[in-house]
Short mmCIF file of C-alpha atoms in Angstrom, two decimals:
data_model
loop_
_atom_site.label_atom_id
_atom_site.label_comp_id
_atom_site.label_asym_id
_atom_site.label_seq_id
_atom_site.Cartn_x
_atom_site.Cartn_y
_atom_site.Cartn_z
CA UNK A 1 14.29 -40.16 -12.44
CA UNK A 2 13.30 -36.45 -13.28
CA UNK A 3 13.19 -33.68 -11.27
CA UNK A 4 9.33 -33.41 -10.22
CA UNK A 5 10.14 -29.77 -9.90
CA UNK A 6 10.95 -29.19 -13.68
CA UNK A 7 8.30 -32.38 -14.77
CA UNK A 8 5.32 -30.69 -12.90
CA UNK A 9 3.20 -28.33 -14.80
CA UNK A 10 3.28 -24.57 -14.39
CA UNK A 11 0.20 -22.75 -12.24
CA UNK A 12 -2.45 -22.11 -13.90
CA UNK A 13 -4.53 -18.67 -13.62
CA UNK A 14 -4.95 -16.92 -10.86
CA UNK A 15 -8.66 -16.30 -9.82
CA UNK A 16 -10.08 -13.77 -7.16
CA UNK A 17 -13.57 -12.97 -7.98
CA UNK A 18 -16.89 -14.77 -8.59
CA UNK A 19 -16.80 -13.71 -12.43
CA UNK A 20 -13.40 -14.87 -13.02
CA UNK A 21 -14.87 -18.23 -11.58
CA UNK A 22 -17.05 -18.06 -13.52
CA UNK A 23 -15.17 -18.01 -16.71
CA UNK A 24 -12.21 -19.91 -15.81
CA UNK A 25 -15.28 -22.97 -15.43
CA UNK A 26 -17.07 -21.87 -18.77
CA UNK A 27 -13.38 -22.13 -20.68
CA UNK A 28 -13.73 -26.21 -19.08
CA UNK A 29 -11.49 -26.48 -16.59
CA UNK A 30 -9.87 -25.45 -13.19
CA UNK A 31 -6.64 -27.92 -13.37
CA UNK A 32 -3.77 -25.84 -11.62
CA UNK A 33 -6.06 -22.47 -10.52
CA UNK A 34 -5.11 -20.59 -8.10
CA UNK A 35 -8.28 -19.12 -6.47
CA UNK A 36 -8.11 -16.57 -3.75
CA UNK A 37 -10.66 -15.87 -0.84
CA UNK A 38 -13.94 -16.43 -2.96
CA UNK A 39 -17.00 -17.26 -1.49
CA UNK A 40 -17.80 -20.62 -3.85
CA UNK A 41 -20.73 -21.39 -1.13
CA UNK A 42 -22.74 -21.52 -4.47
CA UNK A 43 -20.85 -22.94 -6.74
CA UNK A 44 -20.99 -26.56 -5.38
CA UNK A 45 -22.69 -27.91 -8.82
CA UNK A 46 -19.78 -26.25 -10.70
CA UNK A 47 -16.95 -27.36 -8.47
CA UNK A 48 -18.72 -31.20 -8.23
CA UNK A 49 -18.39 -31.21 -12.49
CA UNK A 50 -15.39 -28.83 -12.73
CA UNK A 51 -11.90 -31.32 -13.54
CA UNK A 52 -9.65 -29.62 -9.89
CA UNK A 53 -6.93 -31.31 -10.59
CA UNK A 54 -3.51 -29.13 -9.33
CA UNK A 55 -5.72 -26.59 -8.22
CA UNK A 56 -5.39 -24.67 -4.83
CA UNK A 57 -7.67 -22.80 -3.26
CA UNK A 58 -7.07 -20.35 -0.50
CA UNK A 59 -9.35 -19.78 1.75
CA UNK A 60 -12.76 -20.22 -0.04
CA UNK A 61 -15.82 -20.80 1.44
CA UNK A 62 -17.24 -24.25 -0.07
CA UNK A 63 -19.69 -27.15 0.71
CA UNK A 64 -18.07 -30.19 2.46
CA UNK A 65 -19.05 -31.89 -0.34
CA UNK A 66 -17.33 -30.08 -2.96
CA UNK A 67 -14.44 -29.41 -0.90
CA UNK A 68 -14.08 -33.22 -0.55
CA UNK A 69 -14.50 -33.89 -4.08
CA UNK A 70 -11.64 -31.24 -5.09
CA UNK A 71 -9.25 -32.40 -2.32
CA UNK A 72 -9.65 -35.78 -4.05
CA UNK A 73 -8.75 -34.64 -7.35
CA UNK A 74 -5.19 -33.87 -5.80
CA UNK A 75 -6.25 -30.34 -5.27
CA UNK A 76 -5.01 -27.75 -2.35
CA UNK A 77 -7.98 -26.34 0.21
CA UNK A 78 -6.05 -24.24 3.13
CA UNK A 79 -9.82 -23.90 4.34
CA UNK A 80 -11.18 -19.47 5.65
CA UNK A 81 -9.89 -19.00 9.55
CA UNK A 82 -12.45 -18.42 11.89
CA UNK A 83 -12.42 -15.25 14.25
CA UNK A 84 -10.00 -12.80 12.24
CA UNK A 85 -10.59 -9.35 11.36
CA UNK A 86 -8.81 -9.96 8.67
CA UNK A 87 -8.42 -12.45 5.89
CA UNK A 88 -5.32 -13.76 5.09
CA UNK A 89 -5.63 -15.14 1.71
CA UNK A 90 -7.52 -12.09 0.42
CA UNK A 91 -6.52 -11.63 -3.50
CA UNK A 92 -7.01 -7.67 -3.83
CA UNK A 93 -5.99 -4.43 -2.38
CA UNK A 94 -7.90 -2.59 0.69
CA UNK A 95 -10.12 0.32 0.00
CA UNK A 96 -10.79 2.91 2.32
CA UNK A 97 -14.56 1.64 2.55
CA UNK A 98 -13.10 -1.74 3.55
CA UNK A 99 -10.70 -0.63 6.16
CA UNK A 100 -13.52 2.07 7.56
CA UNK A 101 -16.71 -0.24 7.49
CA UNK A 102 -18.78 0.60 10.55
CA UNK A 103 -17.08 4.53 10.92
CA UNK A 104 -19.97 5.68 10.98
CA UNK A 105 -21.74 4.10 13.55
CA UNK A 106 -19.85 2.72 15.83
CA UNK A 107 -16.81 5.28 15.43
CA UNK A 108 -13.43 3.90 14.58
CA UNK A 109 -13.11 1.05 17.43
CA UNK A 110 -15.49 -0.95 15.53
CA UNK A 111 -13.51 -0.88 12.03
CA UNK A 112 -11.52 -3.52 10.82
CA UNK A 113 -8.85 -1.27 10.46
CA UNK A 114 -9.01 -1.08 14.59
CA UNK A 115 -10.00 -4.47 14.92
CA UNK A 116 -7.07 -6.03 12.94
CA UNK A 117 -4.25 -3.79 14.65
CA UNK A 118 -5.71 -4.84 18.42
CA UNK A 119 -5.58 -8.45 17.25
CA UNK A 120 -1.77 -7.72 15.93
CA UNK A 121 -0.97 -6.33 19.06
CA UNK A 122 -2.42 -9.27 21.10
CA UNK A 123 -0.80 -11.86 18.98
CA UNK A 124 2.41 -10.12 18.80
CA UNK A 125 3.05 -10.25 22.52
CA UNK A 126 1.96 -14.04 22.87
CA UNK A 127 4.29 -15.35 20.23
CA UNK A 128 1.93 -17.25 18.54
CA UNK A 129 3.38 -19.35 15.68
CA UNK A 130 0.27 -19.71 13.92
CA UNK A 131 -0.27 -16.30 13.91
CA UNK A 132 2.98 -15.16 12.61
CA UNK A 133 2.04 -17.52 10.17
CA UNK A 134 -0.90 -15.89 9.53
CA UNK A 135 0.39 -12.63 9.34
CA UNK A 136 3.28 -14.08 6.95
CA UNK A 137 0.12 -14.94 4.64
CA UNK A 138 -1.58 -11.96 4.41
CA UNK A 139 1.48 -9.86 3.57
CA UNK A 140 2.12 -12.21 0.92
CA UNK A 141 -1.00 -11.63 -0.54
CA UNK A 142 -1.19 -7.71 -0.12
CA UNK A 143 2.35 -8.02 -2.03
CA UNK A 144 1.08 -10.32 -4.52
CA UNK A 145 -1.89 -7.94 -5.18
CA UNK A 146 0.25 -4.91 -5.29
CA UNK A 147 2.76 -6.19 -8.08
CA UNK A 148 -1.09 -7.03 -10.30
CA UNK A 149 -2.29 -3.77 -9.94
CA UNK A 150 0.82 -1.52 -10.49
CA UNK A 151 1.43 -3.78 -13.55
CA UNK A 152 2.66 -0.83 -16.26
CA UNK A 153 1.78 2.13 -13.76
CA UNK A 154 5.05 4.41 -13.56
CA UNK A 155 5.21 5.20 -9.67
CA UNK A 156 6.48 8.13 -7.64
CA UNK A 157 6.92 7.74 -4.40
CA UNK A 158 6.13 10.71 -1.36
CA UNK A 159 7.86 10.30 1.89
CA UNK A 160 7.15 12.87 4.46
CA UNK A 161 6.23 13.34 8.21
CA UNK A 162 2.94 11.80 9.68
CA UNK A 163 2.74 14.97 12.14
CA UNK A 164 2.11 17.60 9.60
CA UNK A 165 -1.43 19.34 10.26
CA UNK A 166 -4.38 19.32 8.09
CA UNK A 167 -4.72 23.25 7.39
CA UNK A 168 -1.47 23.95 7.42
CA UNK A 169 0.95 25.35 4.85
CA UNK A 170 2.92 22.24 4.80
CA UNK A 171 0.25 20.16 4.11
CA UNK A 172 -1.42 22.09 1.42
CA UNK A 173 2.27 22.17 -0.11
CA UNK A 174 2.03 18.23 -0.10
CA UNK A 175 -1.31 18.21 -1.54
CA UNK A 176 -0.61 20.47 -4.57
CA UNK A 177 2.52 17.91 -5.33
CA UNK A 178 0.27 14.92 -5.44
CA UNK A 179 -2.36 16.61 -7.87
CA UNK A 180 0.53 17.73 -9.60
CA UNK A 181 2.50 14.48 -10.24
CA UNK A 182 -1.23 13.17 -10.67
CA UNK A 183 -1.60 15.07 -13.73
CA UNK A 184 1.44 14.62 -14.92
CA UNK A 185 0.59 10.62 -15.71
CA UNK A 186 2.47 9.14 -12.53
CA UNK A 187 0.72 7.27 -9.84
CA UNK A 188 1.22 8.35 -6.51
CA UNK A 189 2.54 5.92 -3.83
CA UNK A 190 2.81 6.96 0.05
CA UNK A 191 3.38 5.44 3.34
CA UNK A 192 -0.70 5.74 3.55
CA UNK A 193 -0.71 7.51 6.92
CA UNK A 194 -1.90 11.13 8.25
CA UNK A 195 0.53 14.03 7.76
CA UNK A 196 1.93 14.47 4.43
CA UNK A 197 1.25 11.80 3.48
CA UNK A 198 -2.43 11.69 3.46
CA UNK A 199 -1.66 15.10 1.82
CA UNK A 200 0.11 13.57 -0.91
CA UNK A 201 -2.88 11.08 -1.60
CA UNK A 202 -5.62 13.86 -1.28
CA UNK A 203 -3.51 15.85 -4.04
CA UNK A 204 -3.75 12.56 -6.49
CA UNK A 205 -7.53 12.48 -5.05
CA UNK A 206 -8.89 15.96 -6.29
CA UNK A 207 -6.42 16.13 -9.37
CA UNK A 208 -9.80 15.67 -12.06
CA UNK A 209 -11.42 18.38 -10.30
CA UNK A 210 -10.70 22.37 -10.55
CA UNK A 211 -8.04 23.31 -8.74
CA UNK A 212 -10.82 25.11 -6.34
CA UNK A 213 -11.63 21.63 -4.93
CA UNK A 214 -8.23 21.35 -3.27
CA UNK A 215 -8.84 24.96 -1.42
CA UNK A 216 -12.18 23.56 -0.74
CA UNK A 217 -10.67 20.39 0.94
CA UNK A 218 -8.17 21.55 2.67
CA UNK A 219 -10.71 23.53 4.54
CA UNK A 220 -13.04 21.03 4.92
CA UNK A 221 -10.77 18.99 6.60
CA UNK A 222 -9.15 21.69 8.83
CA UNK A 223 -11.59 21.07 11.30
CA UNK A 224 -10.23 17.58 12.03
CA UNK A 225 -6.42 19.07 12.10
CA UNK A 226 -5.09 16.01 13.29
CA UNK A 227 -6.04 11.63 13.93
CA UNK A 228 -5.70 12.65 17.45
CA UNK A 229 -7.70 13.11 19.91
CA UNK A 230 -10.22 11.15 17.71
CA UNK A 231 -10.14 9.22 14.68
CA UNK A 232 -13.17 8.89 14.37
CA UNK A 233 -13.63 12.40 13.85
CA UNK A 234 -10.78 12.88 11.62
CA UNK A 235 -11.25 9.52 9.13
CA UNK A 236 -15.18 11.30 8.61
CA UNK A 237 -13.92 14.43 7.85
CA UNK A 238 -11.99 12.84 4.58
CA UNK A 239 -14.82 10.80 3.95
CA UNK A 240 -16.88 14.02 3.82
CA UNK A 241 -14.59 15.53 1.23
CA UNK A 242 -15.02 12.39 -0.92
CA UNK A 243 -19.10 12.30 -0.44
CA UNK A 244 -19.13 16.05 -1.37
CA UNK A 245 -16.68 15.22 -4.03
CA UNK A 246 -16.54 11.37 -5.82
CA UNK A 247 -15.19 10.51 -8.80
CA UNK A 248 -11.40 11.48 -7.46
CA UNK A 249 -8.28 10.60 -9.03
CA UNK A 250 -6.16 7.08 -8.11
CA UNK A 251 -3.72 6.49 -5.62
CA UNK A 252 -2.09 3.92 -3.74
CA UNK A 253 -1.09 3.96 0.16
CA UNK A 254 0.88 1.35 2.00
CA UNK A 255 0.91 1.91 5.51
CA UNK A 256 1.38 -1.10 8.62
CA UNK A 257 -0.09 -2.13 11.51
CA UNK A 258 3.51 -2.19 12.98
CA UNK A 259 2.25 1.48 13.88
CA UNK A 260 -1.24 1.16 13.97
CA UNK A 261 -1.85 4.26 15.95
CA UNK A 262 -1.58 5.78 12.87
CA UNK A 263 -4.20 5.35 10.61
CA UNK A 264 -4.44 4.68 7.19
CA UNK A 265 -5.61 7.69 5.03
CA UNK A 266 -8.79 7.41 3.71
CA UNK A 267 -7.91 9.46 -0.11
CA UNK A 268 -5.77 6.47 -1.67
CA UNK A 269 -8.22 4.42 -3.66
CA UNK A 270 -6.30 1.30 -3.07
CA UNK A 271 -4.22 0.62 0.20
CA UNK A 272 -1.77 -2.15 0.98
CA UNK A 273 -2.03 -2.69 4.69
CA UNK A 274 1.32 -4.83 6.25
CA UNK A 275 1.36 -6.26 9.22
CA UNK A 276 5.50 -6.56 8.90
CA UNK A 277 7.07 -2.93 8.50
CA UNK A 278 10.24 -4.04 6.90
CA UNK A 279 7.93 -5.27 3.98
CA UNK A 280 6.06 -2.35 3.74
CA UNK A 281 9.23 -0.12 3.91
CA UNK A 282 10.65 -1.95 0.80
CA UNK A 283 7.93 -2.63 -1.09
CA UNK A 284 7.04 1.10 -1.15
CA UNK A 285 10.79 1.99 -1.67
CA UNK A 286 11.37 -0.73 -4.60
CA UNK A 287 8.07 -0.36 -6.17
CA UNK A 288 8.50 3.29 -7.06
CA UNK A 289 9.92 2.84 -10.05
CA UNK A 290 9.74 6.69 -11.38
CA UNK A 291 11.58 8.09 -8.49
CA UNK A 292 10.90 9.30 -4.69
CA UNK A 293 10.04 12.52 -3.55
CA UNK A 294 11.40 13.10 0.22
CA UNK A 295 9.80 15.96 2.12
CA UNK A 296 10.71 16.97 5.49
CA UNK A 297 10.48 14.85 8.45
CA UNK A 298 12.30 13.34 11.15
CA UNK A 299 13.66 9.43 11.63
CA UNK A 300 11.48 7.88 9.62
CA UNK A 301 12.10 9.64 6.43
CA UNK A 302 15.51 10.10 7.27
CA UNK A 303 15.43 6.03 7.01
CA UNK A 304 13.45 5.86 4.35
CA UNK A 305 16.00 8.35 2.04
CA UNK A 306 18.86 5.76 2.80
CA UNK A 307 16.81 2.72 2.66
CA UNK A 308 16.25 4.00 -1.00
CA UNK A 309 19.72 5.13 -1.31
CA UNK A 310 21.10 1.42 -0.65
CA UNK A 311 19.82 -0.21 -3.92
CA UNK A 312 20.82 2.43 -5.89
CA UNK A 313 24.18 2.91 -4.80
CA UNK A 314 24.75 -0.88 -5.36
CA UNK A 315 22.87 -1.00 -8.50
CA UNK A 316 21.06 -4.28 -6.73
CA UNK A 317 17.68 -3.28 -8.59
CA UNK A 318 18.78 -2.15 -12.20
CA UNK A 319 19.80 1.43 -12.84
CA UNK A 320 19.25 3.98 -10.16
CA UNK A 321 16.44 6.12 -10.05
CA UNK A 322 15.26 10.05 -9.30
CA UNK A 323 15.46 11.34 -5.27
CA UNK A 324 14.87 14.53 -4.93
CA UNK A 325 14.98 15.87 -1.47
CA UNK A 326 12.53 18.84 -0.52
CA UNK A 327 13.94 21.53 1.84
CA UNK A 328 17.15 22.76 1.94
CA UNK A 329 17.89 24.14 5.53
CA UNK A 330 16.04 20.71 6.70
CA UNK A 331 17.89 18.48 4.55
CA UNK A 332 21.14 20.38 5.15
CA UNK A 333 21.25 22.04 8.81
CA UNK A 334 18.23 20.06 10.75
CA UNK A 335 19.03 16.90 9.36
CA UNK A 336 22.12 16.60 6.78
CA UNK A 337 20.97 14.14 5.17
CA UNK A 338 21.88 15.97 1.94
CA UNK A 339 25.95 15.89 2.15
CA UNK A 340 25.58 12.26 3.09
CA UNK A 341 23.29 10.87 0.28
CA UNK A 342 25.60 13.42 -2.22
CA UNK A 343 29.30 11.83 -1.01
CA UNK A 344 27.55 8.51 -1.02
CA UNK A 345 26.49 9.19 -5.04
CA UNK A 346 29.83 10.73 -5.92
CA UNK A 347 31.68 9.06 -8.78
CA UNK A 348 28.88 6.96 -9.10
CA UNK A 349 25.89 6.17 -11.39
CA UNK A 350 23.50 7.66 -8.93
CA UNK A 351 25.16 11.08 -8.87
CA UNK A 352 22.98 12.53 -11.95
CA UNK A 353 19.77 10.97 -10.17
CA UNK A 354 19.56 13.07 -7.01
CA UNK A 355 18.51 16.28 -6.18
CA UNK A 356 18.11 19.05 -3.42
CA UNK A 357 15.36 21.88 -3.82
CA UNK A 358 14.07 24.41 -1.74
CA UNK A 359 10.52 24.07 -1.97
CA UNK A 360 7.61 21.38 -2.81
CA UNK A 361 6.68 23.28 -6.05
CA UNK A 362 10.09 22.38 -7.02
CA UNK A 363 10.02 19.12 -6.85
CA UNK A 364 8.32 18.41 -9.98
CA UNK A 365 10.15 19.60 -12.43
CA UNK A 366 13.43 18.17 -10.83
CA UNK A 367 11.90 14.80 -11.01
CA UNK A 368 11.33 15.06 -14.39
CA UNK A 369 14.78 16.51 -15.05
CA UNK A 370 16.42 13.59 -13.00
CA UNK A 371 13.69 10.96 -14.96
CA UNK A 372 15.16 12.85 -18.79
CA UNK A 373 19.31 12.44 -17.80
CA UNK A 374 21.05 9.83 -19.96
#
């Protein structure tokens, strides 16, 4: 008897918006679709005539009816969960509108950002296997969505400290390296949280505009130097530097609810929110295909440097790729993580793909140094 693994046909298309509904029913058929967390409330006609067979859809709002009619066609319905704050079958990225919906008037309590990290912490504590399920699903999904829309993108990551203040030296440093690596073609990827990182993503933010802008926002959002004592206050000051300025450049954040009292930047146009930290940690790490940028910090980015170092010591991902460390009395006397990561790369193929500079401005051009070595 065959295998019904290698018999069975491969999945068809996957489909996460009205339109693409829409099309995929036009071509004739939605045998082995995958749709994702579309409202099809109004599409019962189209699913009653539409051939299901294979298909699966994940969580999609549909008419008992038509839900009936497609579960007897052999097809998949994992049905929308009541009561979340979240959804976990969603099929795209989070923006920083999604995340921040109701900032403005009932301050950041009310978001879903807020809302979704109380839940994780409730459902945490209780162990809960249905909501570790849950929270296995969504993560799933924000990976699945990531891999779609860095398709071709050449990424850099920036690791740095979440403590560094808006309106300070530091953080402007960060902020001219993101518009700089911005304009240089490369999409910026960060841990999507305050500090330099949010500096990072504000850089790839005003990198269409005169450099002016970035002087401009920097001040702006001195005001609100820090996420605490308020959020609130701090998430509406970078909304105010996108409402006086839209039309920014691209980004992408990935930040976690594992520390959700940290919030996600609100300057990456697309954010990957985890619930699990080790995901978020590696998908950030393995996704940045052009190389990582490490500025100064403390444990976390002293993890992150050999959580990147691992794979590219081993080889375990292909051929290794750029780290260059910013800071060298941080990187050396603070925290030497320097002599480490360079007897680690010694004799190796990773030795000609890290380096140590003294300053942010530097890093540029020894990423692109690193990126041009045979």
């Amino acid at each position: 008897m065959d295998n019904p693994d290698e018999t069975s046909p491969p999945p068809g298309p996957e489909i996460d918006s009205l339109a693409a509904f829409d099309a995929a029913v036009a071509s004739g058929s939605l045998a082995g679709h995958r749709v994702q967390a579309v409202d099809l409330t109004d599409r019962g006609a189209a699913l009653l005539a539409a051939d299901t067979a294979g298909a699966v859809f994940l969580g999609c709002r549909m008419e008992p009816e038509a839900a009936a009619k497609a579960r007897a066609d052999g097809a998949f319905v994992f049905p929308p969960v009541p009561g979340l704050p979240f959804d976990p079958y969603r099929g795209l990225l989070y923006t920083p509108d999604a995340l921040y919906e109701g900032l403005a008037g009932g301050g950041y309590a009310a978001t879903p950002d807020a809302r979704a990290y109380r839940w994780f912490q409730r459902t945490r504590a209780n162990g809960d296997t249905f909501a570790s399920m849950l929270r296995a699903l969504h993560d799933d999904a924000v990976s699945d969505a990531l891999d779609e829309f860095l398709t071709g993108a050449a990424v850099v990551g920036v690791m740095g400290g979440h403590a560094t203040a808006r309106g300070s030296a530091p953080y402007a440093a960060a902020a001219r390296l993101g518009r700089t690596l911005a304009r240089d073609g490369l999409t910026v990827a960060t841990g999507g949280g305050p500090g330099t990182m949010e500096a990072a993503n504000l850089g790839a933010y005003v990198a269409p505009h005169p450099d002016a802008v970035l002087e401009e926002a920097c001040a702006l959002l001195a005001a609100a130097p820090s996420f605490t004592p308020s959020v609130t206050d701090w998430a509406l000051a970078a909304f105010e530097v996108r409402r006086r300025r839209p039309g920014g450049g691209g980004s992408v954040s990935i930040p976690t609810w594992f520390y959700g009292h940290e919030p996600p930047n609100p300057f990456a146009d697309r954010i990957a929110k985890y619930f699990a930290n080790a995901l978020r940690e590696d998908g950030l790490l393995s996704r940045s295909t052009a190389g990582v940028i490490f500025l100064p910090g403390a444990a976390g980015t002293v993890q992150e440097i050999f959580d990147n170092a691992t794979p590219n010591y081993y080889g375990s991902l292909g051929g290794p790729t750029p780290m260059v460390l910013v800071g060298r009395a941080h990187w050396t006397r603070a925290l030497p993580a320097w002599p480490l990561l360079r007897a680690l790369a010694a004799g190796r193929a990773m030795e000609h793909r890290i380096a140590l500079v003294d300053t942010v401005d530097e890093a540029p051009e020894a990423l692109a140094r690193l990126s041009a070595r045979p």
